[in-house]
mmCIF file of C-alpha atoms in Angstrom:
data_model
loop_
_atom_site.group_PDB
_atom_site.id
_atom_site.type_symbol
_atom_site.label_atom_id
_atom_site.label_comp_id
_atom_site.label_asym_id
_atom_site.label_seq_id
_atom_site.Cartn_x
_atom_site.Cartn_y
_atom_site.Cartn_z
ATOM 1 C CA MET A 1 7.463 -31.475 -6.947
ATOM 2 C CA ASN A 2 6.576 -34.020 -9.300
ATOM 3 C CA PRO A 3 6.080 -33.153 -11.971
ATOM 4 C CA SER A 4 3.160 -35.405 -13.473
ATOM 5 C CA ILE A 5 0.802 -33.486 -11.529
ATOM 6 C CA THR A 6 0.827 -30.366 -12.935
ATOM 7 C CA PRO A 7 -1.211 -29.772 -15.377
ATOM 8 C CA THR A 8 0.418 -26.916 -17.079
ATOM 9 C CA PRO A 9 3.414 -28.764 -17.856
ATOM 10 C CA GLY A 10 6.169 -25.252 -17.213
ATOM 11 C CA ALA A 11 3.616 -22.897 -16.019
ATOM 12 C CA ASN A 12 2.517 -23.398 -12.516
ATOM 13 C CA ALA A 13 4.353 -24.891 -10.202
ATOM 14 C CA VAL A 14 3.530 -25.391 -5.880
ATOM 15 C CA ARG A 15 5.140 -23.294 -3.258
ATOM 16 C CA GLN A 16 4.881 -23.166 0.908
ATOM 17 C CA ALA A 17 3.165 -19.984 1.017
ATOM 18 C CA VAL A 18 4.181 -17.120 3.045
ATOM 19 C CA ALA A 19 3.809 -14.389 5.834
ATOM 20 C CA ARG A 20 2.757 -11.947 2.991
ATOM 21 C CA ASP A 21 0.663 -14.519 0.917
ATOM 22 C CA ALA A 22 -2.037 -12.856 3.478
ATOM 23 C CA LYS A 23 -3.350 -10.215 1.917
ATOM 24 C CA ARG A 24 -4.288 -12.385 -1.633
ATOM 25 C CA LEU A 25 -5.204 -15.570 0.407
ATOM 26 C CA THR A 26 -7.831 -13.974 1.892
ATOM 27 C CA ARG A 27 -9.296 -12.749 -0.766
ATOM 28 C CA LEU A 28 -9.253 -15.359 -2.113
ATOM 29 C CA VAL A 29 -11.428 -17.467 0.144
ATOM 30 C CA ARG A 30 -14.043 -13.821 0.118
ATOM 31 C CA SER A 31 -14.104 -14.032 -3.785
ATOM 32 C CA SER A 32 -15.367 -17.017 -4.118
ATOM 33 C CA ARG A 33 -18.484 -17.644 -5.877
ATOM 34 C CA ALA A 34 -18.423 -20.261 -4.411
ATOM 35 C CA TYR A 35 -19.666 -18.879 -1.434
ATOM 36 C CA GLU A 36 -22.358 -16.677 -2.791
ATOM 37 C CA GLY A 37 -25.548 -16.698 -1.556
ATOM 38 C CA PRO A 38 -26.520 -17.507 1.562
ATOM 39 C CA TYR A 39 -23.099 -18.920 2.036
ATOM 40 C CA ALA A 40 -21.376 -15.740 2.410
ATOM 41 C CA ALA A 41 -21.915 -15.112 5.985
ATOM 42 C CA MET A 42 -19.481 -17.615 6.312
ATOM 43 C CA VAL A 43 -16.285 -15.817 4.727
ATOM 44 C CA ALA A 44 -17.763 -12.423 5.026
ATOM 45 C CA GLY A 45 -15.141 -11.568 8.077
ATOM 46 C CA TYR A 46 -12.920 -14.924 7.210
ATOM 47 C CA ARG A 47 -8.928 -13.951 7.399
ATOM 48 C CA VAL A 48 -6.065 -16.037 6.558
ATOM 49 C CA GLY A 49 -3.063 -14.416 8.827
ATOM 50 C CA PRO A 50 0.356 -14.717 8.929
ATOM 51 C CA ASP A 51 0.132 -16.214 12.181
ATOM 52 C CA TYR A 52 -2.219 -18.956 10.245
ATOM 53 C CA ILE A 53 0.068 -19.416 7.516
ATOM 54 C CA GLU A 54 2.968 -20.077 10.260
ATOM 55 C CA ALA A 55 1.077 -22.447 12.235
ATOM 56 C CA HIS A 56 -0.035 -24.735 9.508
ATOM 57 C CA ARG A 57 0.863 -26.127 5.997
ATOM 58 C CA VAL A 58 -0.324 -23.863 4.268
ATOM 59 C CA PHE A 59 0.539 -24.457 0.331
ATOM 60 C CA VAL A 60 0.059 -22.142 -3.058
ATOM 61 C CA ALA A 61 -0.191 -22.229 -6.944
ATOM 62 C CA VAL A 62 1.540 -20.742 -8.811
ATOM 63 C CA ASP A 63 1.428 -19.509 -11.864
ATOM 64 C CA THR A 64 4.953 -19.657 -13.380
ATOM 65 C CA ASP A 65 4.197 -17.403 -16.833
ATOM 66 C CA ASP A 66 2.468 -14.241 -14.857
ATOM 67 C CA PRO A 67 5.453 -12.179 -13.546
ATOM 68 C CA ALA A 68 3.988 -10.963 -10.420
ATOM 69 C CA GLY A 69 3.862 -14.444 -9.539
ATOM 70 C CA GLY A 70 -0.811 -14.936 -9.616
ATOM 71 C CA VAL A 71 -1.890 -17.219 -6.903
ATOM 72 C CA LEU A 72 -4.575 -18.982 -8.901
ATOM 73 C CA GLY A 73 -5.430 -21.671 -5.063
ATOM 74 C CA PHE A 74 -4.178 -22.036 -2.221
ATOM 75 C CA TYR A 75 -4.664 -25.733 0.539
ATOM 76 C CA SER A 76 -4.323 -25.847 4.259
ATOM 77 C CA LEU A 77 -2.772 -29.162 5.849
ATOM 78 C CA VAL A 78 -3.411 -29.608 10.287
ATOM 79 C CA LEU A 79 -1.157 -32.262 10.950
ATOM 80 C CA ALA A 80 -3.099 -32.508 14.379
ATOM 81 C CA PRO A 81 -5.609 -33.964 14.130
ATOM 82 C CA PRO A 82 -5.222 -34.285 9.592
ATOM 83 C CA GLU A 83 -6.911 -32.068 8.337
ATOM 84 C CA LEU A 84 -7.753 -30.613 4.666
ATOM 85 C CA ASP A 85 -8.696 -27.249 6.566
ATOM 86 C CA LEU A 86 -8.575 -24.916 3.849
ATOM 87 C CA LEU A 87 -8.608 -25.265 -0.417
ATOM 88 C CA PHE A 88 -10.037 -22.588 -2.514
ATOM 89 C CA VAL A 89 -9.503 -22.401 -6.688
ATOM 90 C CA ALA A 90 -9.736 -18.957 -7.543
ATOM 91 C CA ASP A 91 -13.064 -19.068 -9.680
ATOM 92 C CA GLY A 92 -11.139 -17.541 -13.114
ATOM 93 C CA SER A 93 -9.162 -20.113 -12.402
ATOM 94 C CA GLN A 94 -11.444 -23.722 -11.736
ATOM 95 C CA ARG A 95 -11.551 -26.403 -14.031
ATOM 96 C CA ARG A 96 -7.909 -26.367 -15.461
ATOM 97 C CA GLY A 97 -6.427 -29.318 -13.031
ATOM 98 C CA ILE A 98 -5.624 -26.416 -10.597
ATOM 99 C CA GLY A 99 -7.346 -27.943 -7.725
ATOM 100 C CA ARG A 100 -6.008 -31.767 -8.818
ATOM 101 C CA LEU A 101 -3.156 -30.314 -9.127
ATOM 102 C CA LEU A 102 -3.133 -28.906 -4.683
ATOM 103 C CA VAL A 103 -4.832 -32.735 -3.719
ATOM 104 C CA GLU A 104 -1.578 -34.042 -4.767
ATOM 105 C CA HIS A 105 0.485 -32.000 -3.381
ATOM 106 C CA MET A 106 -1.570 -32.274 0.131
ATOM 107 C CA LYS A 107 -1.605 -35.825 -0.267
ATOM 108 C CA SER A 108 2.821 -35.805 -0.624
ATOM 109 C CA GLU A 109 2.652 -33.282 2.200
ATOM 110 C CA ALA A 110 0.689 -35.932 4.166
ATOM 111 C CA ARG A 111 3.002 -38.623 3.576
ATOM 112 C CA ALA A 112 6.341 -37.416 3.894
ATOM 113 C CA ALA A 113 4.776 -36.340 7.960
ATOM 114 C CA GLY A 114 3.278 -39.596 8.032
ATOM 115 C CA LEU A 115 0.039 -39.226 7.910
ATOM 116 C CA ASP A 116 -2.391 -42.189 6.446
ATOM 117 C CA ARG A 117 -6.104 -40.496 6.509
ATOM 118 C CA VAL A 118 -6.362 -36.314 6.163
ATOM 119 C CA ARG A 119 -9.516 -35.352 6.807
ATOM 120 C CA VAL A 120 -12.223 -33.273 5.254
ATOM 121 C CA VAL A 121 -15.521 -31.063 5.992
ATOM 122 C CA SER A 122 -16.001 -29.634 2.698
ATOM 123 C CA HIS A 123 -18.903 -26.800 1.159
ATOM 124 C CA PRO A 124 -21.323 -28.893 0.512
ATOM 125 C CA PRO A 125 -20.569 -27.664 -2.786
ATOM 126 C CA ALA A 126 -16.608 -28.549 -3.652
ATOM 127 C CA GLU A 127 -18.719 -32.373 -2.300
ATOM 128 C CA GLU A 128 -18.524 -33.596 -5.008
ATOM 129 C CA PHE A 129 -14.574 -32.371 -6.463
ATOM 130 C CA TYR A 130 -13.721 -33.772 -3.250
ATOM 131 C CA ARG A 131 -14.256 -37.432 -4.421
ATOM 132 C CA SER A 132 -13.496 -36.996 -8.176
ATOM 133 C CA VAL A 133 -9.494 -36.672 -6.506
ATOM 134 C CA GLY A 134 -10.590 -39.929 -4.477
ATOM 135 C CA ALA A 135 -11.562 -38.699 -1.302
ATOM 136 C CA LEU A 136 -14.780 -40.985 0.677
ATOM 137 C CA LEU A 137 -17.667 -39.869 1.798
ATOM 138 C CA THR A 138 -17.496 -40.711 5.738
ATOM 139 C CA GLY A 139 -20.450 -39.153 7.382
ATOM 140 C CA THR A 140 -22.349 -35.587 7.878
ATOM 141 C CA VAL A 141 -21.123 -32.829 10.197
ATOM 142 C CA SER A 142 -24.164 -31.301 11.879
ATOM 143 C CA ALA A 143 -24.769 -27.274 11.150
ATOM 144 C CA ASN A 144 -23.512 -25.854 13.987
ATOM 145 C CA PRO A 145 -24.926 -21.986 14.284
ATOM 146 C CA PRO A 146 -24.744 -19.093 13.144
ATOM 147 C CA ALA A 147 -21.114 -20.140 12.307
ATOM 148 C CA VAL A 148 -22.214 -22.647 9.800
ATOM 149 C CA ALA A 149 -26.290 -23.166 9.424
ATOM 150 C CA TRP A 150 -26.085 -26.267 7.093
ATOM 151 C CA ASP A 151 -25.241 -29.809 7.137
ATOM 152 C CA ARG A 152 -21.839 -29.891 5.575
ATOM 153 C CA PRO A 153 -20.415 -33.745 4.096
ATOM 154 C CA GLU A 154 -17.397 -35.257 6.459
ATOM 155 C CA LEU A 155 -15.246 -37.161 3.704
ATOM 156 C CA GLU A 156 -11.434 -38.357 4.061
ATOM 157 C CA PHE A 157 -7.719 -38.788 2.424
ATOM 158 C CA LEU A 158 -6.483 -42.593 2.060
ATOM 159 C CA ILE A 159 -2.885 -41.822 2.097
ATOM 160 C CA PRO A 160 -1.273 -45.343 1.024
#
């Protein structure tokens, strides 16, 4: 990992997820305040299973000062077609650079895989974050009820 992207040197790191992380990642998704109210139904039954972790490039940000290896956030990069499928930061860890750390790591992984761009279909409240870390708005994905009852911004990261 490139130390220049670590928000607080020595305290946070990114590592590849393993099957035993599945329950923690599922809890992180289901408990996210970003999915309260009208968005709650989308994640109510969501599961990040060991099979998902094995099939995709899933990475977690951890607090290295925490002996329990507390998960601060995670992302999932799908290679074909290239898409940032999931990116979540624990509610108590937001606004500490964890999201930026994960995005920079994702870009590095995408570059290493030979990708030149990565698509993101964003949760509407997260659009501003994605734009702040360099994603470009490319369009809108229409609602698909009953699973997703709202339009979502479509963005793209260009990978130099």
